PDB file of C-alpha atoms in Angstrom:
ATOM      1  CA  MET A   1       0.000   0.000   0.000  1.00 79.00           C
ATOM      2  CA  GLY A   2       1.029   3.611  -0.327  1.00 83.00           C
ATOM      3  CA  PHE A   3      -0.028   7.075   0.844  1.00 83.00           C
ATOM      4  CA  ALA A   4      -0.214  10.325  -1.108  1.00 85.00           C
ATOM      5  CA  LEU A   5      -0.575  13.817   0.375  1.00 85.00           C
ATOM      6  CA  PHE A   6      -2.382  16.475  -1.661  1.00 85.00           C
ATOM      7  CA  SER A   7      -2.518  20.241  -1.195  1.00 84.00           C
ATOM      8  CA  SER A   8      -6.234  20.163  -0.434  1.00 83.00           C
ATOM      9  CA  ALA A   9      -9.045  17.757   0.354  1.00 83.00           C
ATOM     10  CA  HIS A  10     -10.764  18.545  -2.938  1.00 84.00           C
ATOM     11  CA  HIS A  11      -7.676  17.516  -4.872  1.00 86.00           C
ATOM     12  CA  ALA A  12      -7.450  14.274  -2.909  1.00 85.00           C
ATOM     13  CA  ILE A  13     -11.102  13.432  -3.594  1.00 87.00           C
ATOM     14  CA  ALA A  14     -10.675  14.183  -7.308  1.00 86.00           C
ATOM     15  CA  ALA A  15      -7.581  11.980  -7.515  1.00 86.00           C
ATOM     16  CA  LYS A  16      -9.400   9.194  -5.685  1.00 86.00           C
ATOM     17  CA  ALA A  17     -12.227   9.261  -8.220  1.00 84.00           C
ATOM     18  CA  ALA A  18      -9.869   9.411 -11.206  1.00 82.00           C
ATOM     19  CA  LEU A  19      -7.626   6.547 -10.094  1.00 82.00           C
ATOM     20  CA  GLN A  20     -10.234   4.166  -8.682  1.00 82.00           C
ATOM     21  CA  ASP A  21     -10.075   0.738 -10.410  1.00 82.00           C
ATOM     22  CA  LEU A  22      -7.251   1.841 -12.744  1.00 78.00           C
ATOM     23  CA  VAL A  23      -5.452  -1.238 -14.118  1.00 76.00           C
ATOM     24  CA  PHE A  24      -1.734  -0.700 -13.473  1.00 71.00           C
ATOM     25  CA  ASP A  25      -0.407  -4.230 -14.157  1.00 73.00           C
ATOM     26  CA  ALA A  26      -1.403  -5.524 -17.587  1.00 71.00           C
ATOM     27  CA  GLU A  27      -0.055  -9.025 -16.928  1.00 76.00           C
ATOM     28  CA  THR A  28      -1.984  -9.755 -13.737  1.00 78.00           C
ATOM     29  CA  LYS A  29      -4.812  -7.263 -14.530  1.00 75.00           C
ATOM     30  CA  THR A  30      -4.420  -5.803 -11.057  1.00 81.00           C
ATOM     31  CA  ALA A  31      -6.584  -2.740 -10.455  1.00 81.00           C
ATOM     32  CA  LEU A  32      -5.747   0.176  -8.168  1.00 80.00           C
ATOM     33  CA  HIS A  33      -7.952   0.599  -5.089  1.00 83.00           C
ATOM     34  CA  THR A  34      -8.046   4.079  -3.538  1.00 88.00           C
ATOM     35  CA  GLU A  35      -9.700   5.335  -0.376  1.00 88.00           C
ATOM     36  CA  MET A  36      -9.438   8.323   1.916  1.00 86.00           C
ATOM     37  CA  ALA A  37      -7.040   7.923   4.831  1.00 82.00           C
ATOM     38  CA  LYS A  38      -8.269   8.264   8.402  1.00 78.00           C
ATOM     39  CA  LYS A  39      -5.898  11.181   8.968  1.00 75.00           C
ATOM     40  CA  ASN A  40      -3.420  13.230   7.014  1.00 71.00           C
ATOM     41  CA  LEU A  41       0.053  12.006   6.230  1.00 67.00           C
ATOM     42  CA  PHE A  42       2.550  13.294   8.787  1.00 64.00           C
ATOM     43  CA  VAL A  43       5.825  14.589   7.331  1.00 59.00           C
ATOM     44  CA  LYS A  44       8.596  15.414   9.761  1.00 61.00           C
ATOM     45  CA  ARG A  45       9.980  18.905   9.531  1.00 57.00           C
ATOM     46  CA  GLY A  46      13.309  19.166   7.847  1.00 54.00           C
ATOM     47  CA  VAL A  47      12.760  16.120   5.635  1.00 49.00           C
ATOM     48  CA  GLY A  48      13.062  17.013   1.983  1.00 49.00           C
ATOM     49  CA  ASN A  49      13.315  20.378   0.294  1.00 51.00           C
ATOM     50  CA  ASP A  50       9.638  20.870  -0.543  1.00 52.00           C
ATOM     51  CA  ALA A  51       8.316  23.792   1.467  1.00 51.00           C
ATOM     52  CA  ASN A  52       4.750  22.719   0.769  1.00 52.00           C
ATOM     53  CA  ALA A  53       5.452  19.329   2.334  1.00 46.00           C
ATOM     54  CA  MET A  54       6.680  20.980   5.522  1.00 48.00           C
ATOM     55  CA  ASP A  55       3.634  23.224   5.602  1.00 50.00           C
ATOM     56  CA  GLN A  56       1.458  20.109   5.491  1.00 49.00           C
ATOM     57  CA  SER A  57       3.290  18.483   8.412  1.00 46.00           C
ATOM     58  CA  LYS A  58       0.623  19.653  10.834  1.00 48.00           C
ATOM     59  CA  ARG A  59      -2.037  17.050  11.219  1.00 47.00           C
ATOM     60  CA  LEU A  60      -5.608  17.954  10.473  1.00 45.00           C
ATOM     61  CA  ARG A  61      -7.757  16.504  13.229  1.00 44.00           C
ATOM     62  CA  THR A  62     -10.685  15.814  10.983  1.00 44.00           C
ATOM     63  CA  GLY A  63     -10.858  12.060  11.462  1.00 46.00           C
ATOM     64  CA  GLY A  64     -10.918  11.544   7.699  1.00 47.00           C
ATOM     65  CA  ASP A  65     -14.165  13.481   7.232  1.00 50.00           C
ATOM     66  CA  TYR A  66     -13.291  16.304   4.867  1.00 49.00           C
ATOM     67  CA  THR A  67     -16.850  17.524   4.431  1.00 51.00           C
ATOM     68  CA  HIS A  68     -16.769  19.320   7.812  1.00 52.00           C
ATOM     69  CA  SER A  69     -13.130  20.262   7.812  1.00 50.00           C
ATOM     70  CA  PRO A  70     -12.404  23.726   9.254  1.00 52.00           C
ATOM     71  CA  TYR A  71      -9.709  24.073   6.626  1.00 51.00           C
ATOM     72  CA  ALA A  72     -11.918  25.272   3.814  1.00 52.00           C
ATOM     73  CA  ALA A  73     -10.442  25.296   0.349  1.00 54.00           C
ATOM     74  CA  PRO A  74     -11.492  27.270  -2.706  1.00 58.00           C
ATOM     75  CA  PRO A  75     -13.885  25.556  -5.133  1.00 63.00           C
ATOM     76  CA  TYR A  76     -12.161  22.823  -7.103  1.00 61.00           C
ATOM     77  CA  HIS A  77     -11.707  23.491 -10.809  1.00 62.00           C
ATOM     78  CA  PRO A  78     -10.522  20.435 -12.743  1.00 64.00           C
ATOM     79  CA  PRO A  79      -7.517  20.929 -15.029  1.00 62.00           C
ATOM     80  CA  PRO A  80      -8.072  20.936 -18.804  1.00 61.00           C
ATOM     81  CA  PRO A  81      -8.484  17.444 -20.254  1.00 59.00           C
ATOM     82  CA  ALA A  82      -5.313  15.746 -21.400  1.00 54.00           C
ATOM     83  CA  VAL A  83      -5.043  13.515 -24.451  1.00 52.00           C
ATOM     84  CA  SER A  84      -4.540   9.897 -23.524  1.00 48.00           C
ATOM     85  CA  MET A  85      -2.537   7.340 -25.454  1.00 50.00           C
ATOM     86  CA  TRP A  86      -5.699   6.279 -27.297  1.00 51.00           C
ATOM     87  CA  GLY A  87      -6.345   9.810 -28.583  1.00 52.00           C
ATOM     88  CA  THR A  88      -9.470  10.370 -26.468  1.00 52.00           C
ATOM     89  CA  PRO A  89      -9.731  13.204 -23.908  1.00 53.00           C
ATOM     90  CA  GLY A  90      -9.289  12.249 -20.292  1.00 50.00           C
ATOM     91  CA  TYR A  91      -7.890  13.613 -17.078  1.00 52.00           C
ATOM     92  CA  ILE A  92      -5.171  10.992 -16.795  1.00 56.00           C
ATOM     93  CA  ALA A  93      -3.500   9.224 -19.680  1.00 57.00           C
ATOM     94  CA  ALA A  94      -3.369   5.453 -19.289  1.00 60.00           C
ATOM     95  CA  PRO A  95       0.177   4.307 -18.435  1.00 65.00           C
ATOM     96  CA  PRO A  96       1.929   1.788 -20.680  1.00 70.00           C
ATOM     97  CA  PRO A  97       2.100  -1.851 -19.490  1.00 71.00           C
ATOM     98  CA  TYR A  98       4.775  -2.399 -16.885  1.00 67.00           C
ATOM     99  CA  ASN A  99       7.796  -4.296 -18.183  1.00 69.00           C
ATOM    100  CA  HIS A 100       9.461  -6.348 -15.428  1.00 62.00           C
ATOM    101  CA  TYR A 101      12.558  -6.971 -17.542  1.00 63.00           C
ATOM    102  CA  ALA A 102      13.204  -3.427 -18.764  1.00 67.00           C
ATOM    103  CA  ALA A 103      16.229  -3.045 -16.462  1.00 64.00           C
ATOM    104  CA  TYR A 104      17.904  -6.201 -17.736  1.00 65.00           C
ATOM    105  CA  SER A 105      19.877  -6.376 -20.943  1.00 67.00           C
ATOM    106  CA  VAL A 106      18.752  -9.559 -22.683  1.00 64.00           C
ATOM    107  CA  PRO A 107      20.103 -10.315 -26.170  1.00 71.00           C
ATOM    108  CA  PRO A 108      17.479 -11.340 -28.706  1.00 73.00           C
ATOM    109  CA  VAL A 109      17.182 -15.052 -29.341  1.00 70.00           C
ATOM    110  CA  ALA A 110      16.234 -16.309 -32.769  1.00 71.00           C
ATOM    111  CA  MET A 111      13.192 -18.567 -32.595  1.00 65.00           C
ATOM    112  CA  THR A 112      13.002 -21.345 -35.152  1.00 63.00           C
ATOM    113  CA  SER A 113       9.954 -23.402 -35.926  1.00 57.00           C
ATOM    114  CA  PRO A 114      10.253 -27.074 -34.951  1.00 50.00           C
ATOM    115  CA  SER A 115      10.793 -29.470 -37.814  1.00 52.00           C
ATOM    116  CA  PRO A 116       7.803 -31.673 -38.632  1.00 48.00           C
ATOM    117  CA  VAL A 117       8.006 -35.246 -37.371  1.00 47.00           C
ATOM    118  CA  PRO A 118       8.658 -37.492 -40.367  1.00 51.00           C
ATOM    119  CA  GLY A 119       6.161 -40.265 -40.880  1.00 59.00           C
ATOM    120  CA  PRO A 120       6.211 -43.534 -42.768  1.00 67.00           C
ATOM    121  CA  THR A 121       5.615 -43.504 -46.506  1.00 67.00           C
ATOM    122  CA  ALA A 122       2.992 -46.280 -46.413  1.00 82.00           C
ATOM    123  CA  TYR A 123       0.938 -48.540 -44.151  1.00 85.00           C
ATOM    124  CA  ALA A 124      -0.085 -52.166 -44.501  1.00 82.00           C
ATOM    125  CA  PRO A 125      -2.603 -54.195 -42.460  1.00 82.00           C
ATOM    126  CA  VAL A 126      -1.098 -56.403 -39.739  1.00 80.00           C
ATOM    127  CA  GLN A 127      -2.512 -59.035 -37.391  1.00 78.00           C
ATOM    128  CA  ASN A 128      -2.171 -57.859 -33.795  1.00 75.00           C
ATOM    129  CA  THR A 129      -4.953 -59.684 -31.967  1.00 74.00           C
ATOM    130  CA  LYS A 130      -2.864 -60.899 -29.022  1.00 81.00           C
ATOM    131  CA  ASP A 131      -1.236 -58.013 -27.224  1.00 86.00           C
ATOM    132  CA  ASN A 132      -0.020 -57.450 -23.654  1.00 88.00           C
ATOM    133  CA  PRO A 133      -0.947 -54.721 -21.150  1.00 90.00           C
ATOM    134  CA  PRO A 134       0.390 -51.256 -22.037  1.00 91.00           C
ATOM    135  CA  CYS A 135       3.816 -50.264 -20.748  1.00 93.00           C
ATOM    136  CA  ASN A 136       6.563 -47.807 -21.714  1.00 93.00           C
ATOM    137  CA  THR A 137       8.400 -50.321 -23.972  1.00 94.00           C
ATOM    138  CA  LEU A 138       7.359 -51.436 -27.469  1.00 93.00           C
ATOM    139  CA  PHE A 139       8.183 -54.623 -29.343  1.00 92.00           C
ATOM    140  CA  ILE A 140       8.571 -54.156 -33.114  1.00 91.00           C
ATOM    141  CA  GLY A 141       8.032 -57.323 -35.113  1.00 88.00           C
ATOM    142  CA  ASN A 142       7.554 -58.440 -38.727  1.00 87.00           C
ATOM    143  CA  LEU A 143      10.889 -56.948 -39.718  1.00 89.00           C
ATOM    144  CA  GLY A 144      12.967 -58.545 -42.479  1.00 85.00           C
ATOM    145  CA  GLU A 145      16.607 -59.480 -42.038  1.00 85.00           C
ATOM    146  CA  THR A 146      17.569 -56.753 -44.514  1.00 86.00           C
ATOM    147  CA  VAL A 147      16.058 -53.925 -42.500  1.00 87.00           C
ATOM    148  CA  ILE A 148      18.426 -51.018 -41.944  1.00 89.00           C
ATOM    149  CA  GLU A 149      18.793 -50.009 -38.305  1.00 90.00           C
ATOM    150  CA  GLU A 150      19.284 -46.316 -39.094  1.00 91.00           C
ATOM    151  CA  GLU A 151      16.013 -46.323 -41.003  1.00 90.00           C
ATOM    152  CA  LEU A 152      14.225 -47.592 -37.894  1.00 90.00           C
ATOM    153  CA  ARG A 153      16.043 -45.119 -35.673  1.00 91.00           C
ATOM    154  CA  SER A 154      15.205 -42.148 -37.891  1.00 90.00           C
ATOM    155  CA  LEU A 155      11.508 -43.033 -37.621  1.00 91.00           C
ATOM    156  CA  PHE A 156      11.278 -43.693 -33.875  1.00 93.00           C
ATOM    157  CA  SER A 157      13.901 -41.330 -32.419  1.00 92.00           C
ATOM    158  CA  VAL A 158      11.872 -38.245 -33.391  1.00 92.00           C
ATOM    159  CA  GLN A 159       8.729 -39.481 -31.646  1.00 93.00           C
ATOM    160  CA  PRO A 160       7.853 -37.654 -28.386  1.00 93.00           C
ATOM    161  CA  GLY A 161       9.169 -39.426 -25.280  1.00 94.00           C
ATOM    162  CA  TYR A 162      11.732 -41.600 -27.119  1.00 95.00           C
ATOM    163  CA  LYS A 163      14.600 -42.840 -24.900  1.00 94.00           C
ATOM    164  CA  GLN A 164      16.490 -45.714 -26.550  1.00 94.00           C
ATOM    165  CA  MET A 165      16.273 -48.512 -29.131  1.00 93.00           C
ATOM    166  CA  LYS A 166      17.737 -52.030 -29.326  1.00 92.00           C
ATOM    167  CA  VAL A 167      17.758 -54.163 -32.518  1.00 91.00           C
ATOM    168  CA  LEU A 168      18.203 -57.944 -32.244  1.00 90.00           C
ATOM    169  CA  ARG A 169      19.063 -59.824 -35.444  1.00 87.00           C
ATOM    170  CA  GLN A 170      18.282 -63.541 -35.632  1.00 79.00           C
ATOM    171  CA  ASP A 171      18.752 -66.118 -38.402  1.00 76.00           C
ATOM    172  CA  ARG A 172      15.612 -65.368 -40.360  1.00 76.00           C
ATOM    173  CA  ASN A 173      14.052 -62.599 -38.403  1.00 80.00           C
ATOM    174  CA  THR A 174      14.850 -59.216 -36.858  1.00 86.00           C
ATOM    175  CA  VAL A 175      13.097 -57.700 -33.859  1.00 89.00           C
ATOM    176  CA  CYS A 176      13.403 -54.345 -32.138  1.00 92.00           C
ATOM    177  CA  PHE A 177      12.670 -52.999 -28.645  1.00 94.00           C
ATOM    178  CA  ILE A 178      12.062 -49.285 -28.050  1.00 94.00           C
ATOM    179  CA  GLU A 179      11.816 -47.625 -24.644  1.00 95.00           C
ATOM    180  CA  PHE A 180       9.862 -44.413 -24.040  1.00 95.00           C
ATOM    181  CA  GLU A 181       9.644 -42.045 -21.080  1.00 94.00           C
ATOM    182  CA  ASP A 182       6.144 -43.124 -20.078  1.00 94.00           C
ATOM    183  CA  VAL A 183       3.180 -45.273 -21.087  1.00 93.00           C
ATOM    184  CA  ASN A 184       1.385 -42.386 -22.797  1.00 94.00           C
ATOM    185  CA  ALA A 185       4.257 -41.776 -25.212  1.00 93.00           C
ATOM    186  CA  ALA A 186       4.539 -45.487 -25.991  1.00 94.00           C
ATOM    187  CA  SER A 187       0.780 -45.812 -26.501  1.00 93.00           C
ATOM    188  CA  ALA A 188       0.762 -42.931 -28.988  1.00 93.00           C
ATOM    189  CA  VAL A 189       3.437 -44.598 -31.129  1.00 92.00           C
ATOM    190  CA  HIS A 190       1.703 -47.980 -30.735  1.00 91.00           C
ATOM    191  CA  HIS A 191      -1.423 -46.433 -32.258  1.00 90.00           C
ATOM    192  CA  ASN A 192       0.053 -44.049 -34.848  1.00 90.00           C
ATOM    193  CA  LEU A 193       2.757 -46.261 -36.388  1.00 90.00           C
ATOM    194  CA  GLN A 194       0.968 -49.613 -36.305  1.00 89.00           C
ATOM    195  CA  GLY A 195       1.445 -51.257 -39.729  1.00 89.00           C
ATOM    196  CA  ALA A 196       3.943 -48.678 -40.987  1.00 89.00           C
ATOM    197  CA  VAL A 197       6.069 -49.957 -43.871  1.00 89.00           C
ATOM    198  CA  ILE A 198       9.863 -49.809 -43.588  1.00 87.00           C
ATOM    199  CA  PRO A 199      11.211 -49.892 -47.186  1.00 86.00           C
ATOM    200  CA  SER A 200      14.386 -51.827 -46.328  1.00 86.00           C
ATOM    201  CA  SER A 201      12.460 -54.510 -44.389  1.00 83.00           C
ATOM    202  CA  GLY A 202      10.727 -56.143 -47.322  1.00 82.00           C
ATOM    203  CA  ARG A 203       7.927 -57.659 -45.194  1.00 81.00           C
ATOM    204  CA  GLY A 204       5.110 -55.145 -45.364  1.00 83.00           C
ATOM    205  CA  GLY A 205       3.837 -53.361 -42.294  1.00 87.00           C
ATOM    206  CA  MET A 206       5.624 -53.733 -38.974  1.00 88.00           C
ATOM    207  CA  ARG A 207       3.756 -55.154 -35.989  1.00 89.00           C
ATOM    208  CA  ILE A 208       3.943 -53.093 -32.781  1.00 91.00           C
ATOM    209  CA  GLN A 209       3.139 -54.801 -29.468  1.00 92.00           C
ATOM    210  CA  TYR A 210       3.733 -54.383 -25.767  1.00 92.00           C
ATOM    211  CA  PRO A 211       6.309 -56.986 -24.635  1.00 90.00           C
ATOM    212  CA  LEU A 212       5.295 -59.447 -21.953  1.00 82.00           C
ATOM    213  CA  PHE A 213       8.352 -58.938 -19.741  1.00 65.00           C
ATOM    214  CA  ALA A 214       8.179 -55.106 -19.565  1.00 45.00           C
ATOM    215  CA  GLN A 215       7.016 -53.565 -16.312  1.00 44.00           C
TER     216      GLN A 215
END
């Protein structure tokens, strides 16, 4: 909170009406709340160089009620309207939004758009009737022995949540295990890439399942 001392009660009342509910923080949309103080602000003599401030150091024992104050002031005449930032007349121009970082020197950072996630060139129907409960690891089957590991990695490594991949080559078959950060990431790939065709595999669409041993 803060206190402001005006030269007269009429000026204080006019300022209160003009500033009531004024939004001074654009980010949090915080509005200013003003009210009359119970008594005048007390300024110690000798503090500051403003003679008017020292003249106001005497407290007015009005209890906050300025309507019956013995210190009568001349009739209040509002100042001529000022032009606000929107070009419309008003007593007080709206202040610009407060910038919390204006005092800090921050070099501009170039923002680049993320590259699109590459997808498979084709899909083929696969039989996947017997699957295990969802987990964060996927089993990739129906891969030919000629499949290129880098081709698999380029497809799965760009998927959200990817952690690591392991390819196991057998005599007539090749399988792959892929670990993700969580079950949601693995489930998304399980759904989106089911039946995707790897050109170097030569066996049509790959079969994606949840392995039995994964926790």
